[in-house]
PDB file of C-alpha atoms in Angstrom:
ATOM      1  CA  MET X   1      23.913 174.756 229.783  1.00  0.00           C
ATOM      2  CA  VAL X   2      26.562 172.658 231.562  1.00  0.00           C
ATOM      3  CA  ILE X   3      25.187 172.180 235.369  1.00  0.00           C
ATOM      4  CA  LYS X   4      28.277 172.884 237.526  1.00  0.00           C
ATOM      5  CA  ASN X   5      26.209 173.378 240.787  1.00  0.00           C
ATOM      6  CA  VAL X   6      22.116 173.848 241.388  1.00  0.00           C
ATOM      7  CA  THR X   7      20.447 174.685 244.849  1.00  0.00           C
ATOM      8  CA  LEU X   8      16.902 174.962 246.028  1.00  0.00           C
ATOM      9  CA  GLU X   9      17.356 178.592 247.147  1.00  0.00           C
ATOM     10  CA  THR X  10      14.162 179.736 247.945  1.00  0.00           C
ATOM     11  CA  VAL X  11      10.762 178.052 248.942  1.00  0.00           C
ATOM     12  CA  CYS X  12       7.466 180.065 248.862  1.00  0.00           C
ATOM     13  CA  GLY X  13       4.406 179.295 250.480  1.00  0.00           C
ATOM     14  CA  ILE X  14       0.871 180.906 250.561  1.00  0.00           C
ATOM     15  CA  THR X  15       1.691 183.553 252.363  1.00  0.00           C
ATOM     16  CA  SER X  16       5.480 184.175 251.200  1.00  0.00           C
ATOM     17  CA  THR X  17       6.880 187.083 249.535  1.00  0.00           C
ATOM     18  CA  PHE X  18       8.666 186.029 246.248  1.00  0.00           C
ATOM     19  CA  PRO X  19      12.262 187.072 246.001  1.00  0.00           C
ATOM     20  CA  GLU X  20      13.368 189.772 243.899  1.00  0.00           C
ATOM     21  CA  ASN X  21      16.054 187.932 241.994  1.00  0.00           C
ATOM     22  CA  THR X  22      18.608 189.474 239.940  1.00  0.00           C
ATOM     23  CA  ARG X  23      18.963 186.520 237.092  1.00  0.00           C
ATOM     24  CA  TYR X  24      16.691 185.313 234.888  1.00  0.00           C
ATOM     25  CA  GLU X  25      14.001 182.810 235.550  1.00  0.00           C
ATOM     26  CA  VAL X  26      11.932 180.095 233.498  1.00  0.00           C
ATOM     27  CA  ALA X  27       8.958 178.798 234.800  1.00  0.00           C
ATOM     28  CA  PHE X  28       7.481 175.125 234.885  1.00  0.00           C
ATOM     29  CA  ALA X  29       3.704 174.851 235.166  1.00  0.00           C
ATOM     30  CA  GLY X  30       1.677 171.378 234.912  1.00  0.00           C
ATOM     31  CA  LYS X  31      -1.169 169.180 235.974  1.00  0.00           C
ATOM     32  CA  SER X  32      -0.163 167.372 239.125  1.00  0.00           C
ATOM     33  CA  ASN X  33       1.443 163.868 238.415  1.00  0.00           C
ATOM     34  CA  VAL X  34       2.475 165.129 235.178  1.00  0.00           C
ATOM     35  CA  GLY X  35       6.256 164.458 235.905  1.00  0.00           C
ATOM     36  CA  LYS X  36       7.494 167.829 236.757  1.00  0.00           C
ATOM     37  CA  SER X  37       9.895 166.920 239.327  1.00  0.00           C
ATOM     38  CA  SER X  38      11.056 164.076 237.182  1.00  0.00           C
ATOM     39  CA  LEU X  39      11.697 166.432 234.294  1.00  0.00           C
ATOM     40  CA  ILE X  40      13.255 169.124 236.839  1.00  0.00           C
ATOM     41  CA  ASN X  41      15.467 166.061 238.164  1.00  0.00           C
ATOM     42  CA  ALA X  42      16.620 165.218 234.489  1.00  0.00           C
ATOM     43  CA  LEU X  43      17.246 168.597 233.307  1.00  0.00           C
ATOM     44  CA  MET X  44      19.715 168.891 236.442  1.00  0.00           C
ATOM     45  CA  ASN X  45      21.367 165.380 235.909  1.00  0.00           C
ATOM     46  CA  ARG X  46      20.194 165.032 239.487  1.00  0.00           C
ATOM     47  CA  LYS X  47      18.231 162.025 240.724  1.00  0.00           C
ATOM     48  CA  ALA X  48      16.533 163.608 243.714  1.00  0.00           C
ATOM     49  CA  LEU X  49      16.579 167.104 243.494  1.00  0.00           C
ATOM     50  CA  ALA X  50      13.126 167.838 243.557  1.00  0.00           C
ATOM     51  CA  ARG X  51      11.057 165.371 245.292  1.00  0.00           C
ATOM     52  CA  THR X  52       8.994 162.784 243.054  1.00  0.00           C
ATOM     53  CA  SER X  53       5.846 160.975 244.508  1.00  0.00           C
ATOM     54  CA  ALA X  54       3.272 158.494 243.137  1.00  0.00           C
ATOM     55  CA  GLN X  55       0.848 160.930 245.303  1.00  0.00           C
ATOM     56  CA  PRO X  56      -0.753 163.660 242.956  1.00  0.00           C
ATOM     57  CA  GLY X  57      -0.163 167.356 244.373  1.00  0.00           C
ATOM     58  CA  LYS X  58       3.168 166.559 245.969  1.00  0.00           C
ATOM     59  CA  THR X  59       4.474 170.506 244.928  1.00  0.00           C
ATOM     60  CA  GLN X  60       2.383 172.999 246.964  1.00  0.00           C
ATOM     61  CA  THR X  61       4.895 175.913 246.884  1.00  0.00           C
ATOM     62  CA  VAL X  62       6.721 177.744 244.227  1.00  0.00           C
ATOM     63  CA  ASN X  63      10.555 176.402 244.444  1.00  0.00           C
ATOM     64  CA  PHE X  64      13.588 178.439 242.789  1.00  0.00           C
ATOM     65  CA  TYR X  65      16.355 176.535 241.821  1.00  0.00           C
ATOM     66  CA  ASN X  66      19.553 178.409 241.752  1.00  0.00           C
ATOM     67  CA  ILE X  67      21.445 176.940 238.267  1.00  0.00           C
ATOM     68  CA  ASN X  68      25.319 178.240 238.073  1.00  0.00           C
ATOM     69  CA  ASP X  69      24.583 181.329 239.970  1.00  0.00           C
ATOM     70  CA  ALA X  70      23.405 182.347 236.362  1.00  0.00           C
ATOM     71  CA  MET X  71      19.636 181.664 236.118  1.00  0.00           C
ATOM     72  CA  TYR X  72      16.686 180.282 238.098  1.00  0.00           C
ATOM     73  CA  LEU X  73      14.079 177.311 237.295  1.00  0.00           C
ATOM     74  CA  VAL X  74      10.708 177.727 238.784  1.00  0.00           C
ATOM     75  CA  ASP X  75       8.812 175.065 239.856  1.00  0.00           C
ATOM     76  CA  LEU X  76       5.047 176.203 240.316  1.00  0.00           C
ATOM     77  CA  PRO X  77       2.506 174.089 241.999  1.00  0.00           C
ATOM     78  CA  GLY X  78       0.497 171.287 240.340  1.00  0.00           C
ATOM     79  CA  TYR X  79      -2.992 171.855 239.393  1.00  0.00           C
ATOM     80  CA  GLY X  80      -6.130 169.814 239.033  1.00  0.00           C
ATOM     81  CA  TYR X  81      -5.546 167.276 242.160  1.00  0.00           C
ATOM     82  CA  ALA X  82      -8.867 166.268 242.516  1.00  0.00           C
ATOM     83  CA  ASN X  83      -8.675 165.285 245.971  1.00  0.00           C
ATOM     84  CA  ALA X  84      -7.362 168.846 247.276  1.00  0.00           C
ATOM     85  CA  ASN X  85     -10.363 170.702 248.790  1.00  0.00           C
ATOM     86  CA  ILE X  86     -11.821 173.909 246.899  1.00  0.00           C
ATOM     87  CA  GLU X  87      -9.759 176.085 249.377  1.00  0.00           C
ATOM     88  CA  ILE X  88      -6.425 174.629 248.687  1.00  0.00           C
ATOM     89  CA  LYS X  89      -7.075 174.545 244.854  1.00  0.00           C
ATOM     90  CA  ALA X  90      -8.159 178.257 245.009  1.00  0.00           C
ATOM     91  CA  GLN X  91      -4.770 178.838 247.124  1.00  0.00           C
ATOM     92  CA  TRP X  92      -2.608 176.920 244.749  1.00  0.00           C
ATOM     93  CA  GLY X  93      -4.221 179.199 241.549  1.00  0.00           C
ATOM     94  CA  LYS X  94      -3.683 182.477 243.199  1.00  0.00           C
ATOM     95  CA  MET X  95       0.010 181.591 244.023  1.00  0.00           C
ATOM     96  CA  ILE X  96       0.609 180.598 240.327  1.00  0.00           C
ATOM     97  CA  GLU X  97      -1.395 183.706 239.256  1.00  0.00           C
ATOM     98  CA  ASP X  98       0.908 186.141 241.669  1.00  0.00           C
ATOM     99  CA  TYR X  99       4.255 184.490 240.665  1.00  0.00           C
ATOM    100  CA  LEU X 100       3.128 185.143 236.944  1.00  0.00           C
ATOM    101  CA  HIS X 101       2.053 188.892 237.585  1.00  0.00           C
ATOM    102  CA  GLN X 102       4.822 189.703 240.124  1.00  0.00           C
ATOM    103  CA  SER X 103       8.245 188.071 238.436  1.00  0.00           C
ATOM    104  CA  LYS X 104      10.125 190.833 236.902  1.00  0.00           C
ATOM    105  CA  LYS X 105      12.551 188.248 235.723  1.00  0.00           C
ATOM    106  CA  LEU X 106      10.475 185.904 233.814  1.00  0.00           C
ATOM    107  CA  ARG X 107      11.947 185.094 230.159  1.00  0.00           C
ATOM    108  CA  GLY X 108       9.869 182.300 229.653  1.00  0.00           C
ATOM    109  CA  VAL X 109       7.114 179.588 230.904  1.00  0.00           C
ATOM    110  CA  PHE X 110       6.925 175.863 229.788  1.00  0.00           C
ATOM    111  CA  LEU X 111       3.725 174.190 230.172  1.00  0.00           C
ATOM    112  CA  LEU X 112       4.041 170.159 230.737  1.00  0.00           C
ATOM    113  CA  ILE X 113       1.284 168.024 229.216  1.00  0.00           C
ATOM    114  CA  ASP X 114       1.155 164.336 229.427  1.00  0.00           C
ATOM    115  CA  ILE X 115       1.203 162.859 226.112  1.00  0.00           C
ATOM    116  CA  ARG X 116      -0.052 159.665 227.000  1.00  0.00           C
ATOM    117  CA  HIS X 117      -3.821 161.090 227.106  1.00  0.00           C
ATOM    118  CA  GLU X 118      -5.577 164.334 225.636  1.00  0.00           C
ATOM    119  CA  PRO X 119      -5.024 167.387 227.414  1.00  0.00           C
ATOM    120  CA  SER X 120      -7.691 167.613 230.367  1.00  0.00           C
ATOM    121  CA  GLU X 121     -10.005 170.593 231.204  1.00  0.00           C
ATOM    122  CA  ASN X 122      -7.819 171.981 233.348  1.00  0.00           C
ATOM    123  CA  ASP X 123      -4.822 171.975 231.009  1.00  0.00           C
ATOM    124  CA  GLN X 124      -7.122 173.732 228.357  1.00  0.00           C
ATOM    125  CA  LEU X 125      -7.785 176.217 231.001  1.00  0.00           C
ATOM    126  CA  MET X 126      -4.485 176.904 232.208  1.00  0.00           C
ATOM    127  CA  TYR X 127      -2.920 177.050 228.651  1.00  0.00           C
ATOM    128  CA  GLU X 128      -5.849 179.579 227.405  1.00  0.00           C
ATOM    129  CA  TRP X 129      -5.294 181.206 230.720  1.00  0.00           C
ATOM    130  CA  MET X 130      -1.424 181.797 230.122  1.00  0.00           C
ATOM    131  CA  VAL X 131      -2.153 182.634 226.460  1.00  0.00           C
ATOM    132  CA  ASN X 132      -4.701 185.436 227.359  1.00  0.00           C
ATOM    133  CA  MET X 133      -2.325 186.770 230.073  1.00  0.00           C
ATOM    134  CA  GLY X 134       0.083 187.240 227.144  1.00  0.00           C
ATOM    135  CA  PHE X 135       2.500 184.453 227.499  1.00  0.00           C
ATOM    136  CA  ALA X 136       3.605 182.032 224.837  1.00  0.00           C
ATOM    137  CA  PRO X 137       4.114 178.803 226.459  1.00  0.00           C
ATOM    138  CA  ILE X 138       6.301 175.851 225.143  1.00  0.00           C
ATOM    139  CA  ILE X 139       4.659 172.578 225.248  1.00  0.00           C
ATOM    140  CA  ILE X 140       6.456 169.800 227.068  1.00  0.00           C
ATOM    141  CA  ALA X 141       4.894 166.307 226.131  1.00  0.00           C
ATOM    142  CA  THR X 142       6.245 164.426 229.205  1.00  0.00           C
ATOM    143  CA  LYS X 143       6.484 160.534 229.239  1.00  0.00           C
ATOM    144  CA  ALA X 144       7.107 160.126 225.649  1.00  0.00           C
ATOM    145  CA  ASP X 145       8.709 156.652 226.293  1.00  0.00           C
ATOM    146  CA  LYS X 146       5.323 155.300 227.110  1.00  0.00           C
ATOM    147  CA  LEU X 147       4.337 155.567 223.495  1.00  0.00           C
ATOM    148  CA  SER X 148       5.806 153.816 220.498  1.00  0.00           C
ATOM    149  CA  ARG X 149       7.895 155.728 218.558  1.00  0.00           C
ATOM    150  CA  GLY X 150       5.392 155.671 215.917  1.00  0.00           C
ATOM    151  CA  ALA X 151       2.557 157.090 218.059  1.00  0.00           C
ATOM    152  CA  VAL X 152       4.450 160.101 219.523  1.00  0.00           C
ATOM    153  CA  ALA X 153       3.723 162.185 216.558  1.00  0.00           C
ATOM    154  CA  ALA X 154       0.276 161.388 216.513  1.00  0.00           C
ATOM    155  CA  HIS X 155      -0.136 162.185 220.002  1.00  0.00           C
ATOM    156  CA  VAL X 156       1.758 165.679 219.818  1.00  0.00           C
ATOM    157  CA  GLU X 157      -0.677 166.503 217.036  1.00  0.00           C
ATOM    158  CA  GLN X 158      -3.570 165.865 219.546  1.00  0.00           C
ATOM    159  CA  ILE X 159      -2.195 168.292 222.069  1.00  0.00           C
ATOM    160  CA  LYS X 160      -1.788 170.730 219.434  1.00  0.00           C
ATOM    161  CA  ARG X 161      -5.540 170.326 218.515  1.00  0.00           C
ATOM    162  CA  VAL X 162      -7.258 169.914 221.694  1.00  0.00           C
ATOM    163  CA  LEU X 163      -5.565 172.914 223.149  1.00  0.00           C
ATOM    164  CA  ASP X 164      -6.101 174.713 220.132  1.00  0.00           C
ATOM    165  CA  VAL X 165      -2.185 176.019 220.306  1.00  0.00           C
ATOM    166  CA  GLU X 166      -1.074 179.457 218.572  1.00  0.00           C
ATOM    167  CA  PRO X 167       0.998 179.084 215.718  1.00  0.00           C
ATOM    168  CA  GLY X 168       4.368 178.402 215.730  1.00  0.00           C
ATOM    169  CA  THR X 169       3.827 176.730 219.652  1.00  0.00           C
ATOM    170  CA  ILE X 170       6.690 174.343 220.196  1.00  0.00           C
ATOM    171  CA  VAL X 171       5.891 170.754 221.538  1.00  0.00           C
ATOM    172  CA  ILE X 172       8.887 168.755 222.537  1.00  0.00           C
ATOM    173  CA  PRO X 173       8.293 165.075 223.482  1.00  0.00           C
ATOM    174  CA  PHE X 174      10.019 164.588 226.713  1.00  0.00           C
ATOM    175  CA  SER X 175      11.146 161.223 228.574  1.00  0.00           C
ATOM    176  CA  ALA X 176      12.783 161.642 232.097  1.00  0.00           C
ATOM    177  CA  GLU X 177      13.637 157.912 231.502  1.00  0.00           C
ATOM    178  CA  THR X 178      15.512 158.061 228.142  1.00  0.00           C
ATOM    179  CA  LYS X 179      16.369 161.662 228.286  1.00  0.00           C
ATOM    180  CA  GLN X 180      14.537 162.132 225.095  1.00  0.00           C
ATOM    181  CA  GLY X 181      13.943 166.053 224.578  1.00  0.00           C
ATOM    182  CA  ARG X 182      16.502 166.988 227.230  1.00  0.00           C
ATOM    183  CA  GLU X 183      18.775 168.615 224.893  1.00  0.00           C
ATOM    184  CA  GLU X 184      15.985 170.848 223.103  1.00  0.00           C
ATOM    185  CA  ILE X 185      14.528 171.811 226.337  1.00  0.00           C
ATOM    186  CA  TRP X 186      18.378 173.005 227.285  1.00  0.00           C
ATOM    187  CA  GLU X 187      18.800 174.956 224.213  1.00  0.00           C
ATOM    188  CA  LEU X 188      15.310 176.874 224.367  1.00  0.00           C
ATOM    189  CA  ILE X 189      16.304 177.943 228.099  1.00  0.00           C
ATOM    190  CA  ASP X 190      19.708 179.010 226.899  1.00  0.00           C
ATOM    191  CA  SER X 191      18.232 181.378 224.344  1.00  0.00           C
ATOM    192  CA  LEU X 192      16.231 182.904 226.842  1.00  0.00           C
ATOM    193  CA  VAL X 193      18.031 183.385 229.716  1.00  0.00           C
ATOM    194  CA  LEU X 194      21.571 183.950 228.172  1.00  0.00           C
ATOM    195  CA  VAL X 195      23.059 187.564 227.823  1.00  0.00           C
ATOM    196  CA  ASP X 196      25.839 189.206 226.375  1.00  0.00           C
ATOM    197  CA  GLU X 197      28.670 190.688 227.796  1.00  0.00           C
ATOM    198  CA  GLU X 198      26.679 193.600 228.764  1.00  0.00           C
ATOM    199  CA  GLY X 199      24.324 191.860 230.490  1.00  0.00           C
ATOM    200  CA  GLU X 200      21.619 192.212 227.475  1.00  0.00           C
ATOM    201  CA  PRO X 201      19.635 189.532 225.883  1.00  0.00           C
ATOM    202  CA  LEU X 202      21.098 187.875 222.951  1.00  0.00           C
ATOM    203  CA  SER X 203      20.345 189.388 219.616  1.00  0.00           C
ATOM    204  CA  LYS X 204      17.916 187.286 217.414  1.00  0.00           C
ATOM    205  CA  GLU X 205      20.907 186.512 215.168  1.00  0.00           C
ATOM    206  CA  ALA X 206      22.864 185.052 217.923  1.00  0.00           C
ATOM    207  CA  ILE X 207      20.085 182.959 219.043  1.00  0.00           C
ATOM    208  CA  ASP X 208      19.410 181.498 215.846  1.00  0.00           C
ATOM    209  CA  GLU X 209      22.919 180.655 215.607  1.00  0.00           C
ATOM    210  CA  LEU X 210      22.831 178.800 218.820  1.00  0.00           C
ATOM    211  CA  LEU X 211      20.198 176.811 218.005  1.00  0.00           C
ATOM    212  CA  GLY X 212      21.168 176.011 214.489  1.00  0.00           C
ATOM    213  CA  ASN X 213      18.635 173.869 212.521  1.00  0.00           C
ATOM    214  CA  LYS X 214      16.737 172.310 215.199  1.00  0.00           C
ATOM    215  CA  LYS X 215      14.861 175.587 215.792  1.00  0.00           C
ATOM    216  CA  LYS X 216      14.239 175.878 212.212  1.00  0.00           C
ATOM    217  CA  GLU X 217      12.968 172.347 211.820  1.00  0.00           C
ATOM    218  CA  GLN X 218      10.849 173.089 214.587  1.00  0.00           C
ATOM    219  CA  GLN X 219       9.520 176.369 213.347  1.00  0.00           C
ATOM    220  CA  GLN X 220       9.344 174.614 209.800  1.00  0.00           C
ATOM    221  CA  LYS X 221       7.027 171.752 210.954  1.00  0.00           C
ATOM    222  CA  ALA X 222       4.556 174.099 212.799  1.00  0.00           C
ATOM    223  CA  PRO X 223       1.342 175.290 210.935  1.00  0.00           C
ATOM    224  CA  VAL X 224       1.715 178.796 209.146  1.00  0.00           C
ATOM    225  CA  ALA X 225      -1.230 181.069 210.204  1.00  0.00           C
ATOM    226  CA  GLU X 226      -2.728 182.984 207.422  1.00  0.00           C
ATOM    227  CA  SER X 227      -2.100 186.218 209.209  1.00  0.00           C
ATOM    228  CA  GLY X 228       1.556 185.463 208.954  1.00  0.00           C
ATOM    229  CA  LYS X 229       2.483 185.423 212.800  1.00  0.00           C
ATOM    230  CA  LYS X 230       5.577 184.765 213.672  1.00  0.00           C
ATOM    231  CA  PRO X 231       6.386 181.922 216.065  1.00  0.00           C
ATOM    232  CA  ARG X 232       5.284 182.911 219.580  1.00  0.00           C
ATOM    233  CA  TRP X 233       7.470 180.607 221.552  1.00  0.00           C
ATOM    234  CA  LYS X 234       9.388 183.952 222.751  1.00  0.00           C
ATOM    235  CA  ALA X 235       9.305 187.493 221.504  1.00  0.00           C
ATOM    236  CA  ILE X 236      12.574 188.838 221.551  1.00  0.00           C
ATOM    237  CA  GLY X 237      13.439 192.057 223.419  1.00  0.00           C
ATOM    238  CA  LYS X 238      10.168 191.871 225.194  1.00  0.00           C
ATOM    239  CA  GLU X 239       9.811 191.191 228.855  1.00  0.00           C
ATOM    240  CA  THR X 240       8.508 187.729 229.616  1.00  0.00           C
ATOM    241  CA  GLY X 241       7.230 187.355 226.034  1.00  0.00           C
ATOM    242  CA  LYS X 242       4.256 189.094 227.191  1.00  0.00           C
ATOM    243  CA  ARG X 243       1.645 190.893 224.874  1.00  0.00           C
ATOM    244  CA  LYS X 244      -0.402 193.488 226.765  1.00  0.00           C
ATOM    245  CA  ALA X 245      -1.358 192.211 229.935  1.00  0.00           C
ATOM    246  CA  ASN X 246      -4.812 191.882 231.214  1.00  0.00           C
ATOM    247  CA  GLU X 247      -4.788 192.738 235.072  1.00  0.00           C
ATOM    248  CA  ASN X 248      -8.548 191.326 235.036  1.00  0.00           C
ATOM    249  CA  LYS X 249      -7.811 187.479 233.736  1.00  0.00           C
ATOM    250  CA  LYS X 250      -8.011 184.812 236.503  1.00  0.00           C
ATOM    251  CA  PRO X 251      -6.141 181.691 236.576  1.00  0.00           C
ATOM    252  CA  PRO X 252      -8.476 178.856 235.752  1.00  0.00           C
ATOM    253  CA  LYS X 253     -10.995 177.400 238.049  1.00  0.00           C
ATOM    254  CA  HIS X 254     -10.937 173.893 238.591  1.00  0.00           C
ATOM    255  CA  GLY X 255     -13.935 171.945 237.607  1.00  0.00           C
ATOM    256  CA  LYS X 256     -15.148 174.944 235.204  1.00  0.00           C
ATOM    257  CA  LYS X 257     -16.835 172.821 231.992  1.00  0.00           C
ATOM    258  CA  SER X 258     -16.959 175.660 229.788  1.00  0.00           C
ATOM    259  CA  ARG X 259     -14.192 177.071 227.461  1.00  0.00           C
ATOM    260  CA  LYS X 260     -14.273 180.738 226.084  1.00  0.00           C
ATOM    261  CA  ASN X 261     -14.738 180.811 222.126  1.00  0.00           C
ATOM    262  CA  LYS X 262     -11.552 182.375 221.268  1.00  0.00           C
ATOM    263  CA  ASN X 263     -13.110 183.837 218.075  1.00  0.00           C
ATOM    264  CA  LYS X 264     -15.805 185.774 219.684  1.00  0.00           C
TER     265      LYS X 264
END
């Protein structure tokens, strides 16, 4: 997508009502200080559109960026900020939960993980919660420039293993410094939000043509499940790529030390 104009259109706090947008949305979630603001600036070719800070927990609102008056990029609050009190953590978690439940235009969710480190307990819980809610998050492994080229692939495999990702899950190494991964992320966003002349989502054939060989290569590298499941980065034609949503599922509680056994 060629960025012609982008504006921070809506900022929603704890007591705000989310806007009923008429354009499709993609959402970005990640632990505090994972590089979410830097990624947004890099995607938009802007230096200071999203405020970056060395202090974790800077994003405490749900921010809606209007891109070309054609789609919205939604920046969700960072989770896992250790110095925030329990009440604030619960409020941030509820904001994320409410948005994912309420948005009628959400087409995909991107989950940011710091490639340098093993996914944290909060990362694992957030990924598991998203999957249990029926989402198929695309993983962005940030700060890839901090590793040697040879180490990137090994750390990507570590992320997949620790998160126990669903078959076909895409993991994109990304660097805000070198812009590595920027093109791949935009190709996925385009495939999620672009519509045909009648306003309907593009067909699977049109998306395959748009993504070309890069999407096929990503899927070929992904492990093949014995059950023959198709890649879950997007369920074409299904609202927000959801399976049946379980209304009783809650977002991860910070400090929780056990993880549900998925085989139960």
